[in-house]
mmCIF file of C-alpha atoms in Angstrom:
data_model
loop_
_atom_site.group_PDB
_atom_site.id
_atom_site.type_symbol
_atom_site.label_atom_id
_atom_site.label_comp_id
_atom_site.label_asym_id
_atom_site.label_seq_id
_atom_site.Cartn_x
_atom_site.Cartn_y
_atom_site.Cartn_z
ATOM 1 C CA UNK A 1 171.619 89.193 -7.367
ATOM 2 C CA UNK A 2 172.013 90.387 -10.925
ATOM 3 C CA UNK A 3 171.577 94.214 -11.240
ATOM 4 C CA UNK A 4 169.610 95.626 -14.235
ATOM 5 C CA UNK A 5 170.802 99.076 -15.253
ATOM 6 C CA UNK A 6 168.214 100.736 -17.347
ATOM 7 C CA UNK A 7 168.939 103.964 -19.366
ATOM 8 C CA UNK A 8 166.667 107.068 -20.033
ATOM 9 C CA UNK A 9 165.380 108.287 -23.407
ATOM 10 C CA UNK A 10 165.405 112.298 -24.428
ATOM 11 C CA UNK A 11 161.441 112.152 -23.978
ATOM 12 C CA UNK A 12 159.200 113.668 -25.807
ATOM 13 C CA UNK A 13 160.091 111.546 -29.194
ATOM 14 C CA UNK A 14 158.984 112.920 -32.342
ATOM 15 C CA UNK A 15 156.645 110.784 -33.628
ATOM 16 C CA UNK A 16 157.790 108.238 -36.722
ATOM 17 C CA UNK A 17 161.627 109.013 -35.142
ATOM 18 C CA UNK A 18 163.186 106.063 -33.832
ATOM 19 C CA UNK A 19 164.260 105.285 -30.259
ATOM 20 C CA UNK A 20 166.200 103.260 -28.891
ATOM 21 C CA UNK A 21 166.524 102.126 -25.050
ATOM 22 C CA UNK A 22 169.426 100.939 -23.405
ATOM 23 C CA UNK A 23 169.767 98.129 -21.107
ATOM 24 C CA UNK A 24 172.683 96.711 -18.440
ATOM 25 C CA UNK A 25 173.196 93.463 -16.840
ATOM 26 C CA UNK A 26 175.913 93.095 -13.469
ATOM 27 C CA UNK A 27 176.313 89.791 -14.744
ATOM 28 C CA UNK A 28 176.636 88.081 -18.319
ATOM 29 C CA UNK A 29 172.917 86.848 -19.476
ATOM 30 C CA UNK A 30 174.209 84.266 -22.064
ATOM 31 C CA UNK A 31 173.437 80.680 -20.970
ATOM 32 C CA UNK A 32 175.918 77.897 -22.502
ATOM 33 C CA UNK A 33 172.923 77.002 -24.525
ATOM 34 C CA UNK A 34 173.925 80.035 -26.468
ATOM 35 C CA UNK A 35 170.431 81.562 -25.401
ATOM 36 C CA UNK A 36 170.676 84.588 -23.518
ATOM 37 C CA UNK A 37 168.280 85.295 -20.969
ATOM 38 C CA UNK A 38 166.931 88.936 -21.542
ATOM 39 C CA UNK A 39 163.044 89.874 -21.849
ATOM 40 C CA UNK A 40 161.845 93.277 -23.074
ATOM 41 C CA UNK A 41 158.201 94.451 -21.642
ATOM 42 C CA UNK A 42 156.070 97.391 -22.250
ATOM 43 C CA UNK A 43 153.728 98.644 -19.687
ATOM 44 C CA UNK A 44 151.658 101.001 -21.153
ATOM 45 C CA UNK A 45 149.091 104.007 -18.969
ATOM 46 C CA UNK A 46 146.636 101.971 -16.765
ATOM 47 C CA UNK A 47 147.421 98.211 -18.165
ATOM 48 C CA UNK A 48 149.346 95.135 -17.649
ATOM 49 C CA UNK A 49 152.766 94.434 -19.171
ATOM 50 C CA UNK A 50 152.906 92.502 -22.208
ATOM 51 C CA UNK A 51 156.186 90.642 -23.364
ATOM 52 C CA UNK A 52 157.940 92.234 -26.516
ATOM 53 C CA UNK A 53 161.360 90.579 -27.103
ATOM 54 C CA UNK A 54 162.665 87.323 -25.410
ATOM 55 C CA UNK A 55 166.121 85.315 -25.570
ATOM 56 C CA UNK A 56 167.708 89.127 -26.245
ATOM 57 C CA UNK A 57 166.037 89.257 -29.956
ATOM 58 C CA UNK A 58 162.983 87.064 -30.300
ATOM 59 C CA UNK A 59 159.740 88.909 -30.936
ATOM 60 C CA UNK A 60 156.821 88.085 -29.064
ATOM 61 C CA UNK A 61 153.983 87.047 -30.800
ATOM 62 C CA UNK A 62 152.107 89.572 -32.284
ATOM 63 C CA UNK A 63 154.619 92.289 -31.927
ATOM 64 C CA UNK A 64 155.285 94.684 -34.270
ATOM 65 C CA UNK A 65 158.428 94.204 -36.434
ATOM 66 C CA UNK A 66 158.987 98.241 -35.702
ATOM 67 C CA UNK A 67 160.457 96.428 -32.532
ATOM 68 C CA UNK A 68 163.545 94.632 -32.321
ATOM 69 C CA UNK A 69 166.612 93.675 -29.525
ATOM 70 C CA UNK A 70 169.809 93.465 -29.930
ATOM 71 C CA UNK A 71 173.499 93.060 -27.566
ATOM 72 C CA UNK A 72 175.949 91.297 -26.128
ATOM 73 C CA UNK A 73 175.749 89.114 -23.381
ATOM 74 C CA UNK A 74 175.547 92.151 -20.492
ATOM 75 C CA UNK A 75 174.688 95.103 -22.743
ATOM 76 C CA UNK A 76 171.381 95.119 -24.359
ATOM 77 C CA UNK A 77 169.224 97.810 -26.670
ATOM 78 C CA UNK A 78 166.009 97.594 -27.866
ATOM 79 C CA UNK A 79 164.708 99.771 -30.811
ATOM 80 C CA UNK A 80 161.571 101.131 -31.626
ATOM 81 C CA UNK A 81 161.824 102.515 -35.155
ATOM 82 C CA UNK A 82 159.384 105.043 -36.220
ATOM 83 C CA UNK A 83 157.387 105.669 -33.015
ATOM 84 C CA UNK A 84 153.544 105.256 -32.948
ATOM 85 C CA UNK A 85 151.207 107.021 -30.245
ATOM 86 C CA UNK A 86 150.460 103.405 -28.827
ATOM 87 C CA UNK A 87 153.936 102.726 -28.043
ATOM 88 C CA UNK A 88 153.617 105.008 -24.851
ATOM 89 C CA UNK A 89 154.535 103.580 -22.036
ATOM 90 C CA UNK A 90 156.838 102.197 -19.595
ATOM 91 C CA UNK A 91 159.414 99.533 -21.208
ATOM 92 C CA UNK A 92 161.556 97.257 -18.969
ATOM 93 C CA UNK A 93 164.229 94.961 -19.240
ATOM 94 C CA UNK A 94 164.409 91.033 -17.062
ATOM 95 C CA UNK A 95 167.178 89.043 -17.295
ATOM 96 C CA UNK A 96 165.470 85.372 -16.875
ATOM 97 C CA UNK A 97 169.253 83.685 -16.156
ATOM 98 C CA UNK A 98 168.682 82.977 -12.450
ATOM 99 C CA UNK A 99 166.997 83.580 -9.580
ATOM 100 C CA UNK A 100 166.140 85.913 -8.045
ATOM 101 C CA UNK A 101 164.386 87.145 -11.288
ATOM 102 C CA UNK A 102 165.142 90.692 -11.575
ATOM 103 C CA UNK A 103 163.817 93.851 -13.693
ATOM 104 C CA UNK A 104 165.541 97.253 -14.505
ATOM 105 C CA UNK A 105 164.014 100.369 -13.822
ATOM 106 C CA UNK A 106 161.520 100.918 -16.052
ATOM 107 C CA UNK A 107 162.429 103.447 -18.896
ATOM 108 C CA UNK A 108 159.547 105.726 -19.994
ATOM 109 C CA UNK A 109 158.771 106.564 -23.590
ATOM 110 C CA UNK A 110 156.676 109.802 -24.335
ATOM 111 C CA UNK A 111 155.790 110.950 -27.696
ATOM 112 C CA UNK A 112 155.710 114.197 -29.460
ATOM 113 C CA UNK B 225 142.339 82.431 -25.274
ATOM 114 C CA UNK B 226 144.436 82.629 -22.263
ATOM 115 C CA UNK B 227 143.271 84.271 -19.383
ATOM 116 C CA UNK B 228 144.363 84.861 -15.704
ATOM 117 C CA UNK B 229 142.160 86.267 -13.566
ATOM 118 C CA UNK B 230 143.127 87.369 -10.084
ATOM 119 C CA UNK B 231 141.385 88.112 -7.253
ATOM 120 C CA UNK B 232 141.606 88.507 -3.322
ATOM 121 C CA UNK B 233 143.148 91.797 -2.931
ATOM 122 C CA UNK B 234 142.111 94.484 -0.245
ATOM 123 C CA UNK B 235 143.035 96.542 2.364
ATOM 124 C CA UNK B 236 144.626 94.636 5.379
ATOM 125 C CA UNK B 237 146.777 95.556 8.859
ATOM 126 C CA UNK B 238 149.988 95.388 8.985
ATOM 127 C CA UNK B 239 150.692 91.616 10.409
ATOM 128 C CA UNK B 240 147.842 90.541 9.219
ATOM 129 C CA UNK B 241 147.150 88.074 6.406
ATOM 130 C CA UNK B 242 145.664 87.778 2.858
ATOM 131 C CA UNK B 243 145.588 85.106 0.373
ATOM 132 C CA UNK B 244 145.379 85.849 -3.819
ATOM 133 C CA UNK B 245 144.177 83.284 -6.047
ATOM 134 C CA UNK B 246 144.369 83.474 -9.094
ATOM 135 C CA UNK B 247 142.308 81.347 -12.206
ATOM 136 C CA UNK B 248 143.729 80.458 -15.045
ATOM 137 C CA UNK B 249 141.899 79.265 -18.292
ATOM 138 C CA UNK B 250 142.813 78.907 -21.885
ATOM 139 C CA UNK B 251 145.802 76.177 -21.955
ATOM 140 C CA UNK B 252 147.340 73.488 -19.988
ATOM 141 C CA UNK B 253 148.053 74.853 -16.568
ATOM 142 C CA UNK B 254 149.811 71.930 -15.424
ATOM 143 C CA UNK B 255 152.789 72.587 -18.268
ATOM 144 C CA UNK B 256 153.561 75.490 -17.001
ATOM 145 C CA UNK B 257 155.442 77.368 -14.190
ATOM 146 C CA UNK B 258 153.485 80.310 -12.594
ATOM 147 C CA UNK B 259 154.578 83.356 -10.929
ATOM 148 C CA UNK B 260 153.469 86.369 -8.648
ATOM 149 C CA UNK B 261 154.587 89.867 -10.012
ATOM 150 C CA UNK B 262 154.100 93.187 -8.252
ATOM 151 C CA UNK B 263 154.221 96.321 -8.646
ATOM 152 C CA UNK B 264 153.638 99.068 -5.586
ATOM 153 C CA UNK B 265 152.266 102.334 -6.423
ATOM 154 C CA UNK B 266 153.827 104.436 -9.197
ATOM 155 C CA UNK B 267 157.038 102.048 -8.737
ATOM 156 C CA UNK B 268 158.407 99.094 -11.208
ATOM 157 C CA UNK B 269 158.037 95.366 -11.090
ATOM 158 C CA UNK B 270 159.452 93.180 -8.626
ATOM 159 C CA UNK B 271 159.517 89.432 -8.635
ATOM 160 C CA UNK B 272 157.608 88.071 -5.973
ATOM 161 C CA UNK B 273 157.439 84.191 -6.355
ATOM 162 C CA UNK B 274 157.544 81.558 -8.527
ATOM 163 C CA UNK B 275 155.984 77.905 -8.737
ATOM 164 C CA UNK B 276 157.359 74.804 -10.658
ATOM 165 C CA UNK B 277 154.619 72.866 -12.541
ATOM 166 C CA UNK B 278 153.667 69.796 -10.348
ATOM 167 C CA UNK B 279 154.335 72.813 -6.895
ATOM 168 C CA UNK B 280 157.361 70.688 -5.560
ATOM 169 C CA UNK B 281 159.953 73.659 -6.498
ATOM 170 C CA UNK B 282 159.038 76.928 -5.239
ATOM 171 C CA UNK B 283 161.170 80.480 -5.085
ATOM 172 C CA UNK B 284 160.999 83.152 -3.872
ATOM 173 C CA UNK B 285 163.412 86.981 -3.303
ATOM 174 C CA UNK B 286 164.903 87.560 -0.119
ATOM 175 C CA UNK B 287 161.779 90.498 0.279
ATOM 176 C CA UNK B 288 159.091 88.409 0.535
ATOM 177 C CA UNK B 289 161.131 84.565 1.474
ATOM 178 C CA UNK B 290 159.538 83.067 5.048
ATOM 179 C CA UNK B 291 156.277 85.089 4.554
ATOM 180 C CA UNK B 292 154.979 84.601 1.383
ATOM 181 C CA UNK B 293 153.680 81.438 0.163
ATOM 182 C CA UNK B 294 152.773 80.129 -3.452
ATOM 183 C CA UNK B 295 151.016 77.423 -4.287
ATOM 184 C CA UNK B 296 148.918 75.833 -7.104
ATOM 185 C CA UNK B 297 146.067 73.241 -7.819
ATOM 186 C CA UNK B 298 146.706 71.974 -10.926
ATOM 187 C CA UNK B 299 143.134 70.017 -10.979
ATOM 188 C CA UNK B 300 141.210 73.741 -10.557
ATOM 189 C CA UNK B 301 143.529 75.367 -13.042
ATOM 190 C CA UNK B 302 144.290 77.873 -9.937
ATOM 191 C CA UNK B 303 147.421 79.903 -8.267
ATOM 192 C CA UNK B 304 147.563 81.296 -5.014
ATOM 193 C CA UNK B 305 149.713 83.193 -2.845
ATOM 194 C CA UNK B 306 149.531 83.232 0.995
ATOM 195 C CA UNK B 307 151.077 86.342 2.469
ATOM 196 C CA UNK B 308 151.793 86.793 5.869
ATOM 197 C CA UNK B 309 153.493 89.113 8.480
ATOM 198 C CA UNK B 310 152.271 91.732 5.652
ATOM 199 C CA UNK B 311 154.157 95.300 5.935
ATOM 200 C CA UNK B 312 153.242 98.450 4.610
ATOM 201 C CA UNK B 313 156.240 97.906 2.113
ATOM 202 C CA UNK B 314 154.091 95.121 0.550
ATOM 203 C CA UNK B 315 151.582 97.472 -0.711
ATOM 204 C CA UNK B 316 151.141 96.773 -4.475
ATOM 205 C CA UNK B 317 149.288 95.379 -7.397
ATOM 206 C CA UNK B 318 149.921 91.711 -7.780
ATOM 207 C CA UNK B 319 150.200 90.100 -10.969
ATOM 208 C CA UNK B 320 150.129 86.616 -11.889
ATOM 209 C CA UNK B 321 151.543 85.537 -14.806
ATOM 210 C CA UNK B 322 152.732 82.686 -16.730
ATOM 211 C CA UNK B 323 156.503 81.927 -16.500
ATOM 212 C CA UNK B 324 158.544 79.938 -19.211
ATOM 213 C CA UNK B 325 161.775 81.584 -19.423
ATOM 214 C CA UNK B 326 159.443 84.804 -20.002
ATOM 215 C CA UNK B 327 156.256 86.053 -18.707
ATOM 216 C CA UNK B 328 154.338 85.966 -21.822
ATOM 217 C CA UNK B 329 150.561 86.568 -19.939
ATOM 218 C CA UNK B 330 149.389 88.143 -17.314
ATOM 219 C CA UNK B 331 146.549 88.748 -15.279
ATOM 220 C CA UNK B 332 144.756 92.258 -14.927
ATOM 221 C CA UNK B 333 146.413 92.648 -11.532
ATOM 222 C CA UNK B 334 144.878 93.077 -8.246
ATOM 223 C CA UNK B 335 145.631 95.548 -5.609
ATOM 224 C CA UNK B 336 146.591 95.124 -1.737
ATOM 225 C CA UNK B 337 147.063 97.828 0.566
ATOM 226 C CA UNK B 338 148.752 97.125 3.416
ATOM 227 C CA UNK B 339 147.714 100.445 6.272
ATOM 228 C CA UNK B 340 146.401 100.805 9.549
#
């Protein structure tokens, strides 16, 4: 199974500071389509999760430009540049390459 | 708009059984893959199942594979899972959601508690 390595952010965040949240695959995501496979989701107090990046750097629809991803084909970042109250939360990383479909860790963002 | 609505949830014995369902509305169900998300108490998300668009593919993570069961009608616009042999370890809101390389909807969730 591929192992998602999620890292931790230096919570609170000050708000309209930037943040950025690391992300680690076992296994390379990057499909010989040249797609590779890596969702970003944020989970925020008491709701669903809603999709924010897809393919490593494709923004949902809807999503706030303030968000974008980035990496390589195992290490990925996504950045949250000036940090609003509503992006609270908890943010996690997928890789969508194969199953068993798995998730990091969950990474939570608190702001200040 | 799309929706997905789930529903079924509740507090069952361990062993026992309990089937979600979940209703779908707002595009073409039958073009897309669905899945089963969950999520147990204060924890992350976890894959539970996953459904090819006509329901002749199915997977599933070794967790959950032999006891869980998804399934879809594609003329009622409906997913379901069937979960058997349940174990206090399956305790969790489930999500479904709509897969295409992404889950880019989901349902509200619905909770099953698993206790004696």
């Amino acid at each position: 199974d591929i192992v998602m390595t999620q890292g931790a952010l230096p919570n609170p965040v000050p708000s309209g500071e930037s943040a950025s949240i690391t992300c680690q695959s076992s296994k390379s995501l990057l499909h010989s389509n040249g797609k590779t496979y890596l969702n970003w989701y944020l989970q925020r107090p008491g709701q669903s999760p809603q999709l924010l990046i897809y393919w490593m750097s494709t923004r949902a629809s809807g999503v706030s430009d303030r968000f974008s991803g980035s990496g390589s084909g195992t290490d990925f970042t996504l950045k949250i540049s000036s940090v609003e109250a509503e992006d609270v939360g908890v943010y996690y990383c997928q890789q969508f390459l194969e199953y068993p479909l798995t998730f990091g860790s969950g990474t939570k963002l608190e702001i200040k | 708009e799309v929706q997905l609505v789930e529903s079924g949830g509740g507090l069952v014995q361990p062993g026992r059984s309990l089937k979600l369902s979940c209703a779908a509305s707002g595009f073409t169900f039958s073009n897309y893959y669905m899945a089963w998300v969950r999520q147990a108490p204060k924890k992350g998300l976890e894959w539970v199942a996953t459904i090819s668009t006509s329901g002749s593919r199915t997977y599933y993570p070794d967790s959950v594979k032999g006891r869980f069961t998804i399934s879809r009608d594609n003329a009622k616009s409906s997913l379901y899972l069937q979960m058997n042999s349940l174990k206090s370890e399956d305790t969790a809101t489930y999500y479904c959601a709509r897969e295409r390389f992404n889950y880019d909807y989901w349902g509200q969730g619905v909770m099953v508690t698993v206790s004696s």
